[in-house]
PDB file of C-alpha atoms and ligand atoms in Angstrom:
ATOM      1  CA  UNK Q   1      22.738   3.441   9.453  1.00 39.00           C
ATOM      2  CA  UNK Q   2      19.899   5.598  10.562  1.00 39.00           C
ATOM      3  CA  UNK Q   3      16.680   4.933  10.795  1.00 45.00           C
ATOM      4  CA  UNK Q   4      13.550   7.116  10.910  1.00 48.00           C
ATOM      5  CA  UNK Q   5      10.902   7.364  13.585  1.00 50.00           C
ATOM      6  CA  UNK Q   6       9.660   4.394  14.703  1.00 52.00           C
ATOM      7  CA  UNK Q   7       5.188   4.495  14.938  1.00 54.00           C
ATOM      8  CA  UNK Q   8       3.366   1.871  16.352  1.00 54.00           C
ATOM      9  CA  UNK Q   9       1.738  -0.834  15.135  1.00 55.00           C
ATOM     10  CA  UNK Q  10      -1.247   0.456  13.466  1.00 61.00           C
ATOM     11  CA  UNK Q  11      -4.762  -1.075  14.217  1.00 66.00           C
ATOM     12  CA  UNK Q  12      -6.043  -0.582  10.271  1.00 65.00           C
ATOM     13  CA  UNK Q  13      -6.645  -4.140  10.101  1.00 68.00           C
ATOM     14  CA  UNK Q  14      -7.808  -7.670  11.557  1.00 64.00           C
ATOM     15  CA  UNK Q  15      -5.972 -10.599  10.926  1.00 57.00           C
ATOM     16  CA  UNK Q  16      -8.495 -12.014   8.876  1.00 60.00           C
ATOM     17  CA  UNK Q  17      -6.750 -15.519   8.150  1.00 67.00           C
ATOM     18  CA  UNK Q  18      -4.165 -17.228   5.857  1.00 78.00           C
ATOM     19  CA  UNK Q  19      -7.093 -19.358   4.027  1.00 88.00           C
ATOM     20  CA  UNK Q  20      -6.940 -19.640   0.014  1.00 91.00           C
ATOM     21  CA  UNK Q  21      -8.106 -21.781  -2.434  1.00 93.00           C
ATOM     22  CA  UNK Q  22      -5.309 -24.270  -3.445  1.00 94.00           C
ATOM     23  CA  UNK Q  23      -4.482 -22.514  -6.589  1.00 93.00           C
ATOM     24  CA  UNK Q  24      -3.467 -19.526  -4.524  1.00 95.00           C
ATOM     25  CA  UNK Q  25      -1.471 -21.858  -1.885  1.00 94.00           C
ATOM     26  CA  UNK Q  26       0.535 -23.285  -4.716  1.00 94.00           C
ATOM     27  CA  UNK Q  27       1.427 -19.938  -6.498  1.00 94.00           C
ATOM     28  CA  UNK Q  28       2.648 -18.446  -3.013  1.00 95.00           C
ATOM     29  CA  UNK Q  29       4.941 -21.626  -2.969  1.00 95.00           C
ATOM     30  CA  UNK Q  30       6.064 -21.408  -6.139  1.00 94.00           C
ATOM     31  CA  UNK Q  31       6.224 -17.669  -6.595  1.00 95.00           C
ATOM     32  CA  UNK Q  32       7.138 -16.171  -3.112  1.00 95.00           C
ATOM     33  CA  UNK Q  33      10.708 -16.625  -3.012  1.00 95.00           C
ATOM     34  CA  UNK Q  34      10.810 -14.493  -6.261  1.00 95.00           C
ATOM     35  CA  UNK Q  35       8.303 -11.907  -5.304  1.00 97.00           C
ATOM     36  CA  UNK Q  36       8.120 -11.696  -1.501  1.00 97.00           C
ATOM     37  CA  UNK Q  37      10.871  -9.952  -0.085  1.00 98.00           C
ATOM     38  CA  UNK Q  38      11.792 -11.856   3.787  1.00 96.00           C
ATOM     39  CA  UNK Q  39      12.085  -9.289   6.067  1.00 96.00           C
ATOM     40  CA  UNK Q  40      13.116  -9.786   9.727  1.00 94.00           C
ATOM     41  CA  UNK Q  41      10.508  -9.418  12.254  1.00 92.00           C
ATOM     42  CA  UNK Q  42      10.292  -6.290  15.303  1.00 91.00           C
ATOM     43  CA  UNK Q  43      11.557  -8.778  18.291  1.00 85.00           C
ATOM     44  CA  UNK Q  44       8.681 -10.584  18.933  1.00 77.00           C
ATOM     45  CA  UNK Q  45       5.741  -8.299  18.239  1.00 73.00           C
ATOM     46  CA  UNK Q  46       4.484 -10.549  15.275  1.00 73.00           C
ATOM     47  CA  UNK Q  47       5.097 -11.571  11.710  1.00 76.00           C
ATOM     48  CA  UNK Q  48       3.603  -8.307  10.180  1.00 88.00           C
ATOM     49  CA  UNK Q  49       6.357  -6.247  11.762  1.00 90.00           C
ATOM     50  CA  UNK Q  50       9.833  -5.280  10.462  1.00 94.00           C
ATOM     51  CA  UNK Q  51      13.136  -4.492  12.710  1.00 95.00           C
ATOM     52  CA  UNK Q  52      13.184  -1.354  12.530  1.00 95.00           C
ATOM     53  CA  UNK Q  53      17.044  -1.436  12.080  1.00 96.00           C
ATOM     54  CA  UNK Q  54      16.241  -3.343   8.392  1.00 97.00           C
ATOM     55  CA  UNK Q  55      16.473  -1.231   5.374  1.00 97.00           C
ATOM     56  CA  UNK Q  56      14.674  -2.484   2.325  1.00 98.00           C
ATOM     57  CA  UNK Q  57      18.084  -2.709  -0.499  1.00 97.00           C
ATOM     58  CA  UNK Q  58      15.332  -1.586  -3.082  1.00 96.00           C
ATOM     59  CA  UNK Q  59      18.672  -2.245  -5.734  1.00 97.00           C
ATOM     60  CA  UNK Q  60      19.719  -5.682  -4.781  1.00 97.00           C
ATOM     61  CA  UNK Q  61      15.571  -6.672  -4.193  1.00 98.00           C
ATOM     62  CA  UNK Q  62      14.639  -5.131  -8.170  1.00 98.00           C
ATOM     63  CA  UNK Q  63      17.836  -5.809  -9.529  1.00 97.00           C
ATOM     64  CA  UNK Q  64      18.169  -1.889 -10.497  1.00 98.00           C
ATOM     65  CA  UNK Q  65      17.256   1.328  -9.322  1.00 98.00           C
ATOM     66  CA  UNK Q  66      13.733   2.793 -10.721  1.00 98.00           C
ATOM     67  CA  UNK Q  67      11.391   5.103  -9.969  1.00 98.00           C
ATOM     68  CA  UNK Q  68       9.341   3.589  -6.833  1.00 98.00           C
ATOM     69  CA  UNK Q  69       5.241   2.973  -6.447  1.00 98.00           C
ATOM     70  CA  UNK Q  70       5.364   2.315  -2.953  1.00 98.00           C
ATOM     71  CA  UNK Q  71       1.285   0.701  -2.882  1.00 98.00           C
ATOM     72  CA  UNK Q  72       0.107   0.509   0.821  1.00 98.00           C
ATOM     73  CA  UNK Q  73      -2.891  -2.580   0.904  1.00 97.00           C
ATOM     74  CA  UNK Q  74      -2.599  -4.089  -2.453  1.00 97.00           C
ATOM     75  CA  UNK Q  75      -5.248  -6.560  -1.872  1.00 96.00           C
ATOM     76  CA  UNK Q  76      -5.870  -8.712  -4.342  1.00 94.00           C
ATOM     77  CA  UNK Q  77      -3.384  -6.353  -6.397  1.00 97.00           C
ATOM     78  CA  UNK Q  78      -5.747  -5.028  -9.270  1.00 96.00           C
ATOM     79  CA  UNK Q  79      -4.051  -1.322  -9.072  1.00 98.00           C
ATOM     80  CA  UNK Q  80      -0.700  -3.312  -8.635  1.00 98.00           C
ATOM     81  CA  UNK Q  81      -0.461  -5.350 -11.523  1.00 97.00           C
ATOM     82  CA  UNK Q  82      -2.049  -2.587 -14.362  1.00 97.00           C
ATOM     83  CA  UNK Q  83       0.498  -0.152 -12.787  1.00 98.00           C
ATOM     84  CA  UNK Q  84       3.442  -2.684 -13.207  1.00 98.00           C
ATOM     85  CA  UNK Q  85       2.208  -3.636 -16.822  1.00 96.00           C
ATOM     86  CA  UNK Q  86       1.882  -0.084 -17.886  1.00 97.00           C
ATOM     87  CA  UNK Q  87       5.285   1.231 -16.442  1.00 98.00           C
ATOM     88  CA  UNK Q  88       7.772  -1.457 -16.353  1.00 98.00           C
ATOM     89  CA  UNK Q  89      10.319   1.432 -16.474  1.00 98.00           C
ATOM     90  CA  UNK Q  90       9.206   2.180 -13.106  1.00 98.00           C
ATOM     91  CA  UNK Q  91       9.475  -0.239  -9.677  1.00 98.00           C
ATOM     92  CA  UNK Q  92       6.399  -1.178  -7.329  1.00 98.00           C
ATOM     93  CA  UNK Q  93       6.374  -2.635  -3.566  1.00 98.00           C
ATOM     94  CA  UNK Q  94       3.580  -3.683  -2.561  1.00 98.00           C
ATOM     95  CA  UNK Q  95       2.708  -3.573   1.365  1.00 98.00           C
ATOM     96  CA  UNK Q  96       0.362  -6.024   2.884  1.00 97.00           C
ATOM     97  CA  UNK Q  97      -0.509  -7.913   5.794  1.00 95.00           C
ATOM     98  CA  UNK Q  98      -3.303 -10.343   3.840  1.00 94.00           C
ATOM     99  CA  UNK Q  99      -1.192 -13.404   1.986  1.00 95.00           C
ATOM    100  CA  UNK Q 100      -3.967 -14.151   0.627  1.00 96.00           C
ATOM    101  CA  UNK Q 101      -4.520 -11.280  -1.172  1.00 96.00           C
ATOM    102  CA  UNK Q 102      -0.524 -11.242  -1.954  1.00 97.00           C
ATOM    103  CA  UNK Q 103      -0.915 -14.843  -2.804  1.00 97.00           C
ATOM    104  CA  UNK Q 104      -3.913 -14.188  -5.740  1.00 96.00           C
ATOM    105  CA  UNK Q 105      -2.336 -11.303  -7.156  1.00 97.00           C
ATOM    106  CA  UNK Q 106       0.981 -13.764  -7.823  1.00 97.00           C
ATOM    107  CA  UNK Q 107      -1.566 -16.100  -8.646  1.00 95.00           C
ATOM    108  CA  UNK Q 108      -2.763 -13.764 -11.769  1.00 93.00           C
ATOM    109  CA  UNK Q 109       1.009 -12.864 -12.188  1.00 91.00           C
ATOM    110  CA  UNK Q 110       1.700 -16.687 -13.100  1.00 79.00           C
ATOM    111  CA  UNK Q 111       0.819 -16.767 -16.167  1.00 75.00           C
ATOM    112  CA  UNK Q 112       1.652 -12.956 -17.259  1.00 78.00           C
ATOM    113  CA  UNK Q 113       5.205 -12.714 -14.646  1.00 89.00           C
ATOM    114  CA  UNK Q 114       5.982  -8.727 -13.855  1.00 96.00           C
ATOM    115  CA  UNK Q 115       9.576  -8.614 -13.049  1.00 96.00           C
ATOM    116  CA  UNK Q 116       8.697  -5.009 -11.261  1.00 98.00           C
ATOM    117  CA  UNK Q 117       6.859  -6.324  -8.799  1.00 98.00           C
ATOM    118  CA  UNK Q 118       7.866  -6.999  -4.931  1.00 98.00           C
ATOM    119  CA  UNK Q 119       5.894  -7.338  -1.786  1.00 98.00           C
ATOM    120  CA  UNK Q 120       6.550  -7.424   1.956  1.00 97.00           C
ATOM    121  CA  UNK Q 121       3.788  -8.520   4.073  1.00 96.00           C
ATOM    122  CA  UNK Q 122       4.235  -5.938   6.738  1.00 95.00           C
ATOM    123  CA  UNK Q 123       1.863  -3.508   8.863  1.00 95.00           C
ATOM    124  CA  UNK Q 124       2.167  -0.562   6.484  1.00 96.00           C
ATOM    125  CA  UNK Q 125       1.656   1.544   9.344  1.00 92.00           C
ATOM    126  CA  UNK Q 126       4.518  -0.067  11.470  1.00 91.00           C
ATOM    127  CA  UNK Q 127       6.608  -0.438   8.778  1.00 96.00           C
ATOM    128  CA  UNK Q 128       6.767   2.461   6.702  1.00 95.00           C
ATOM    129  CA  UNK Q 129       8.175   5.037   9.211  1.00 92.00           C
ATOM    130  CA  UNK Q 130      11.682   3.022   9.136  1.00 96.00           C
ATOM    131  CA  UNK Q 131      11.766   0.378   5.911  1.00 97.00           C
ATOM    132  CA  UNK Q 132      12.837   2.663   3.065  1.00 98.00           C
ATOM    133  CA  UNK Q 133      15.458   5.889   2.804  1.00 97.00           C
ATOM    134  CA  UNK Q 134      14.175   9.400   3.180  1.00 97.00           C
ATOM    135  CA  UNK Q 135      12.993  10.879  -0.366  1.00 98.00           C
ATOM    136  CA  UNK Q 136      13.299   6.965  -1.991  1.00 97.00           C
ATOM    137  CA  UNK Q 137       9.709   7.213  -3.298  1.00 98.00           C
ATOM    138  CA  UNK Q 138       8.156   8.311  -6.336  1.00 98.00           C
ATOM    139  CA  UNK Q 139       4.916   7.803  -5.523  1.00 98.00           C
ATOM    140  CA  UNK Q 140       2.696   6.073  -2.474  1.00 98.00           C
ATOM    141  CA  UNK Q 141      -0.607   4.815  -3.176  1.00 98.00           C
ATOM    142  CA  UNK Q 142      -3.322   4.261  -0.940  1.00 98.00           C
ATOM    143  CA  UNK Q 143      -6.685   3.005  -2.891  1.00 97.00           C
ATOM    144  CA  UNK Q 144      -9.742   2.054  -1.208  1.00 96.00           C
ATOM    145  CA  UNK Q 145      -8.088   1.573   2.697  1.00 96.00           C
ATOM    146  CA  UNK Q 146     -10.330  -0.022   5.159  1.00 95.00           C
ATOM    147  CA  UNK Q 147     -13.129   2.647   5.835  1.00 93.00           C
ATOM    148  CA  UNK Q 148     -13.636   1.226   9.639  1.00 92.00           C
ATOM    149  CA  UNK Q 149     -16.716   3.464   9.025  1.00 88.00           C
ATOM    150  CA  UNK Q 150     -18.187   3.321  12.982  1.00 91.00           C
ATOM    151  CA  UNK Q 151     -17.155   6.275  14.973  1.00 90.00           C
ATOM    152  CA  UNK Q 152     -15.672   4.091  17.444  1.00 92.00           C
ATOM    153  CA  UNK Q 153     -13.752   2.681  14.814  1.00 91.00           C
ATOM    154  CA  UNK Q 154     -12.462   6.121  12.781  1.00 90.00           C
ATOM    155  CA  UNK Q 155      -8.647   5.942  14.838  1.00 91.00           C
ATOM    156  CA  UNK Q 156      -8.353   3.136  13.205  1.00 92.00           C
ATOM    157  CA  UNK Q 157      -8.199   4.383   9.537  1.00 96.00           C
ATOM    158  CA  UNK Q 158      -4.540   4.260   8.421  1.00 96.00           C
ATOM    159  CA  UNK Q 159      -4.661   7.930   7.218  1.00 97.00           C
ATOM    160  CA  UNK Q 160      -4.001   9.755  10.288  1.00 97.00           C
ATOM    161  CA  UNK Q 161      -1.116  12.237  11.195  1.00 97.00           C
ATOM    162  CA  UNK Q 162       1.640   9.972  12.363  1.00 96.00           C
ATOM    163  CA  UNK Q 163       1.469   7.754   9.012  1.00 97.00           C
ATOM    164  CA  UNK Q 164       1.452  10.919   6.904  1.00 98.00           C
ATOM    165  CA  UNK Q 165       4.239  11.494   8.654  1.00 97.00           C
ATOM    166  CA  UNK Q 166       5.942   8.450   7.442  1.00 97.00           C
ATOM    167  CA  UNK Q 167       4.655   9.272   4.057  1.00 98.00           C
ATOM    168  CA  UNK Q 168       6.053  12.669   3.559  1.00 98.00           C
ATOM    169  CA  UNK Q 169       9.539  10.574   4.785  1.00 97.00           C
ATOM    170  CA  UNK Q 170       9.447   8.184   2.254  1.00 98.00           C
ATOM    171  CA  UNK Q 171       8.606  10.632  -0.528  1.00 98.00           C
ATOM    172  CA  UNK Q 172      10.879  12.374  -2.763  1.00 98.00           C
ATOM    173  CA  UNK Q 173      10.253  16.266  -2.999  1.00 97.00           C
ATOM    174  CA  UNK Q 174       7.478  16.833  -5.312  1.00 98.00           C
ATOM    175  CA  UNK Q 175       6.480  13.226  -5.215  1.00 98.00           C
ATOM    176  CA  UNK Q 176       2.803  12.360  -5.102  1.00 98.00           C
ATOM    177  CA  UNK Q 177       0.584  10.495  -2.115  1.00 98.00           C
ATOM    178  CA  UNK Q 178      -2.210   9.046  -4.037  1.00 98.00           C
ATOM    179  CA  UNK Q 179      -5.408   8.012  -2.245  1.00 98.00           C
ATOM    180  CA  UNK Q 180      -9.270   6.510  -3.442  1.00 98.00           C
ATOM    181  CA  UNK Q 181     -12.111   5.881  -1.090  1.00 97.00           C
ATOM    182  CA  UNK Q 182     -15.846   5.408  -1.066  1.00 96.00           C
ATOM    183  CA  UNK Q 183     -16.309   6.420   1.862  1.00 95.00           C
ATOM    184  CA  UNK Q 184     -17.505  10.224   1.632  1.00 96.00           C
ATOM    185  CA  UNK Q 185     -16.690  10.430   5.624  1.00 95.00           C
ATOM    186  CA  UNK Q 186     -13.176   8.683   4.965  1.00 97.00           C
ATOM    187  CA  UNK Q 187     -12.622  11.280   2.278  1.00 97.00           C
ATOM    188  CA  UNK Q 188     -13.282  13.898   4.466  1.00 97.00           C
ATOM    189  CA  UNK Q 189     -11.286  12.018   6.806  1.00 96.00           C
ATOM    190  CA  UNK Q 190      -8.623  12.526   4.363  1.00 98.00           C
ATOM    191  CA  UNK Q 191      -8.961  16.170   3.450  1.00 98.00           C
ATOM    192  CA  UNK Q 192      -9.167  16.798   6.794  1.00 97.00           C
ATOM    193  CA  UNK Q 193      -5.767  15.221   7.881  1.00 98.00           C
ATOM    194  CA  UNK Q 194      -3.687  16.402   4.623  1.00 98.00           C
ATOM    195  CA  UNK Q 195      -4.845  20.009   4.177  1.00 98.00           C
ATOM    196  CA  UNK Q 196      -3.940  20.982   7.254  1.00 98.00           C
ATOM    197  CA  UNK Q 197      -0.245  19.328   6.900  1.00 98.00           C
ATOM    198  CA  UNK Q 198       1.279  22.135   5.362  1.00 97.00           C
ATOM    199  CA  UNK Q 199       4.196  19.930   3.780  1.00 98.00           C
ATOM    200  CA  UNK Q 200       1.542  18.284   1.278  1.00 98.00           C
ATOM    201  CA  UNK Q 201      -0.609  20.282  -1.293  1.00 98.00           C
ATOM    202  CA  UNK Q 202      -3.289  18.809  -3.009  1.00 98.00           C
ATOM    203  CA  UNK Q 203      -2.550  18.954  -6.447  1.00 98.00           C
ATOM    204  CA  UNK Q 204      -5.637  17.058  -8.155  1.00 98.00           C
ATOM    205  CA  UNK Q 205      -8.596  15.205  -7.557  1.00 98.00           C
ATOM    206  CA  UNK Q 206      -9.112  13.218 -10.932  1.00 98.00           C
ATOM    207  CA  UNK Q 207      -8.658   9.285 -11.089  1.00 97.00           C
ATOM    208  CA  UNK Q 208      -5.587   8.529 -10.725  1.00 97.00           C
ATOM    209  CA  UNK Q 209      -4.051   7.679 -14.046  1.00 96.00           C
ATOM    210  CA  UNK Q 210      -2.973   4.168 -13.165  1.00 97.00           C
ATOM    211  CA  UNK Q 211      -5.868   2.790 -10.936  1.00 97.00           C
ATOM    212  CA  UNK Q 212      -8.378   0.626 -12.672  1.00 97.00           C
ATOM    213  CA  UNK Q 213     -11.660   0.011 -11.951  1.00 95.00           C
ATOM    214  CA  UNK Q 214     -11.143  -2.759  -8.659  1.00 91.00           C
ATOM    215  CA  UNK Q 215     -14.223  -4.823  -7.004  1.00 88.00           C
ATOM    216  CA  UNK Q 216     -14.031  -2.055  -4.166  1.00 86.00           C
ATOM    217  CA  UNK Q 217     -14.689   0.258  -6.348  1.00 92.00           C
ATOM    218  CA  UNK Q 218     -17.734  -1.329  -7.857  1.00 93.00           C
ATOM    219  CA  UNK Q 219     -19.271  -2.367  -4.608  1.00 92.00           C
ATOM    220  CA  UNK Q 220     -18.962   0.957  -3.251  1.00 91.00           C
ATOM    221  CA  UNK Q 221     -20.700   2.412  -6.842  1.00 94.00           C
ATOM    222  CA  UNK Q 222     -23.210  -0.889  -6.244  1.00 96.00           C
ATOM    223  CA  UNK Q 223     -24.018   0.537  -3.049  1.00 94.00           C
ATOM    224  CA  UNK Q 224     -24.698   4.020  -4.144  1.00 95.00           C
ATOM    225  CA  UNK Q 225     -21.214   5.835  -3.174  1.00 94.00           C
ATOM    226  CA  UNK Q 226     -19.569   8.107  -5.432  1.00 95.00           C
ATOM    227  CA  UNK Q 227     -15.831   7.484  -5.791  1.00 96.00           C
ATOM    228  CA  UNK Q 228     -12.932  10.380  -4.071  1.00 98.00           C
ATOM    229  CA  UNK Q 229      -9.726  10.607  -5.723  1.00 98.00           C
ATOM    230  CA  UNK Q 230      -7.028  12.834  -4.312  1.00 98.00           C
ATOM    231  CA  UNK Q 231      -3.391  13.260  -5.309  1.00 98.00           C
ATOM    232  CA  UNK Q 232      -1.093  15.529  -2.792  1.00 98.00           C
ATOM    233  CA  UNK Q 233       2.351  16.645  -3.767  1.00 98.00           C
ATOM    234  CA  UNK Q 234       4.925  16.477  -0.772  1.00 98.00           C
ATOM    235  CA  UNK Q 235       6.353  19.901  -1.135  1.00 97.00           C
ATOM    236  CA  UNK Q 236      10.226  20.868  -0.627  1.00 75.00           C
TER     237      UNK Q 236
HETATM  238  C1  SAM J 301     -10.314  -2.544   1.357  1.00 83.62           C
HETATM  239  S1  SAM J 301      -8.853  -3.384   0.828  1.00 83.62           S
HETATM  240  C2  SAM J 301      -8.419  -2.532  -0.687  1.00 83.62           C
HETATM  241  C3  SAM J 301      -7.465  -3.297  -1.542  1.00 83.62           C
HETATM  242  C4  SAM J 301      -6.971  -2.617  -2.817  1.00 83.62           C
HETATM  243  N1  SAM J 301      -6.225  -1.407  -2.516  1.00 83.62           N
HETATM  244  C5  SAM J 301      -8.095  -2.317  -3.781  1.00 83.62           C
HETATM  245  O1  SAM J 301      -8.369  -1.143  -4.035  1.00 83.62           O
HETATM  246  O2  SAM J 301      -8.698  -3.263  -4.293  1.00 83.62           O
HETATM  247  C6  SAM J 301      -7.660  -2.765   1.989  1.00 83.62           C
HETATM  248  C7  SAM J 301      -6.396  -3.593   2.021  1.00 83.62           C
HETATM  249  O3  SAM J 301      -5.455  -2.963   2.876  1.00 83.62           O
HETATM  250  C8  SAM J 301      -4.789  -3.942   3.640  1.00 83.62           C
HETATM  251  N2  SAM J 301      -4.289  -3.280   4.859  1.00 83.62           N
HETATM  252  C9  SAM J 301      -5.023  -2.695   5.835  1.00 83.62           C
HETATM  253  N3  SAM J 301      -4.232  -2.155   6.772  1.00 83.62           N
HETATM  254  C10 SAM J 301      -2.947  -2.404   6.366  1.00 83.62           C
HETATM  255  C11 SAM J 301      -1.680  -2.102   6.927  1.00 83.62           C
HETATM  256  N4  SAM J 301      -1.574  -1.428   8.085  1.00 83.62           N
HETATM  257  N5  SAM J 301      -0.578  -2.503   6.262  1.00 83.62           N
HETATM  258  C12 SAM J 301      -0.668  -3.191   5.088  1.00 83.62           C
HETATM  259  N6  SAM J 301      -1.861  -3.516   4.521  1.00 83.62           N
HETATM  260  C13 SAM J 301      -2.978  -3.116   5.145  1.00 83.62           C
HETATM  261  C14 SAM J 301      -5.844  -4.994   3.902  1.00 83.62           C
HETATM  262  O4  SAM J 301      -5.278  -6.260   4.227  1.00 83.62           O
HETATM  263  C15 SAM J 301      -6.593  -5.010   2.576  1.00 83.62           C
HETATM  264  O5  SAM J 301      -6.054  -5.941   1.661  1.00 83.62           O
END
């Protein structure tokens, strides 16, 4: 089996603890052997990595093969579940290093279950470059990342050259890498990275059809930021 280039482990996030109310403790129990895909860990470098030898069996995991939403940082999984609910012809994977987050968006799922649905609480950033096949992906999805907004802090933003790399891998020709931020400077961050890749065009830069309105979004419109959308098309 081959696998594709293997990138480090990115730095896009702290560990910012496994705490949750009990509500969201129980659902994880109850839910996460149908929903939570067990991946094995890189060696020792830590429960948010994946062997890189491990490829996700997206048809044995779904129980089909569907067009894939591959959402990078779910969080509490607003974007996830609408998406799910308004294309259950199409498949979504979810990657996230918060269980918490995973744990409220099964939470939610409890009482309205979306069989199209999977996560794997990985590092996005280490994981992405080897997890899924070349050209598997319909679209990625990258809403609201974490803006690390200090200067000192900017090579930490996930969208950087070596995970665009991993992007355009896990894309199908003419699939779609869809990002949101609030963060003007991230945006530019953004525009910055992916028009000078010449294997991604920037095809529009209206909401994305399938992203609601999340609580990032209305903190960063709270605050006085204006919302970026931006949808580029891996070409060839
Ligand atoms: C600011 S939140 C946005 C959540 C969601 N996309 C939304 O719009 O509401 C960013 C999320 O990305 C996750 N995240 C950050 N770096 C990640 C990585 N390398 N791999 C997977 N998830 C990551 C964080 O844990 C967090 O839940």
């Amino acid at each position: 089996m081959s696998t594709g280039p293997r990138l480090a482990r990115t730095r896009s996030f702290t560990r910012r603890g496994d705490r949750m109310p009990p509500r969201h403790h129980a659902a994880y129990d109850r839910l996460s052997p149908r929903y939570v895909v067990q991946v094995p860990p890189d060696g020792d470098a830590g429960v948010t990595t994946v062997d890189p030898a491990y490829r996700l069996d997206r048809e044995r995991e779904f129980g089909r093969l569907a067009p894939l939403v591959v959402e990078i940082g779910s969080g509490s999984g607003d974007a996830l579940r609408h998406g799910a609910a308004e294309r259950p012809d199409w498949d979504f994977l979810a990657l996230e290093v918060w269980r918490p987050g995973i744990a409220q968006t099964m939470a939610r799922m409890g009482e309205d279950p979306l069989p199209n649905i999977r996560f794997v609480e990985v590092d996005a950033g280490q994981a992405l470059g080897t997890l899924l096949g070349p050209g598997e992906v319909h679209e990625v999805w990258t809403f609201f990342p974490d803006p690390w907004p200090k200067n000192r802090h900017h090579k930490r933003r996930l969208v950087a050259p070596p995970f665009a790399d991993a992007v355009h891998r896990v894309l199908a020709p003419g699939g779609l890498w869809r990002l949101a931020t609030d963060w003007a400077d991230y945006a530019d961050h953004m525009r910055g990275v992916l028009d000078a890749d010449d294997r991604f065009e920037l095809v529009s830069t209206e909401r994305a059809p399938l992203r609601p309105v999340t609580r990032f979004e209305r903190k960063g419109i709270a605050a006085g930021r204006s919302i970026t959308d931006l949808a580029y098309q891996r070409l060839g």
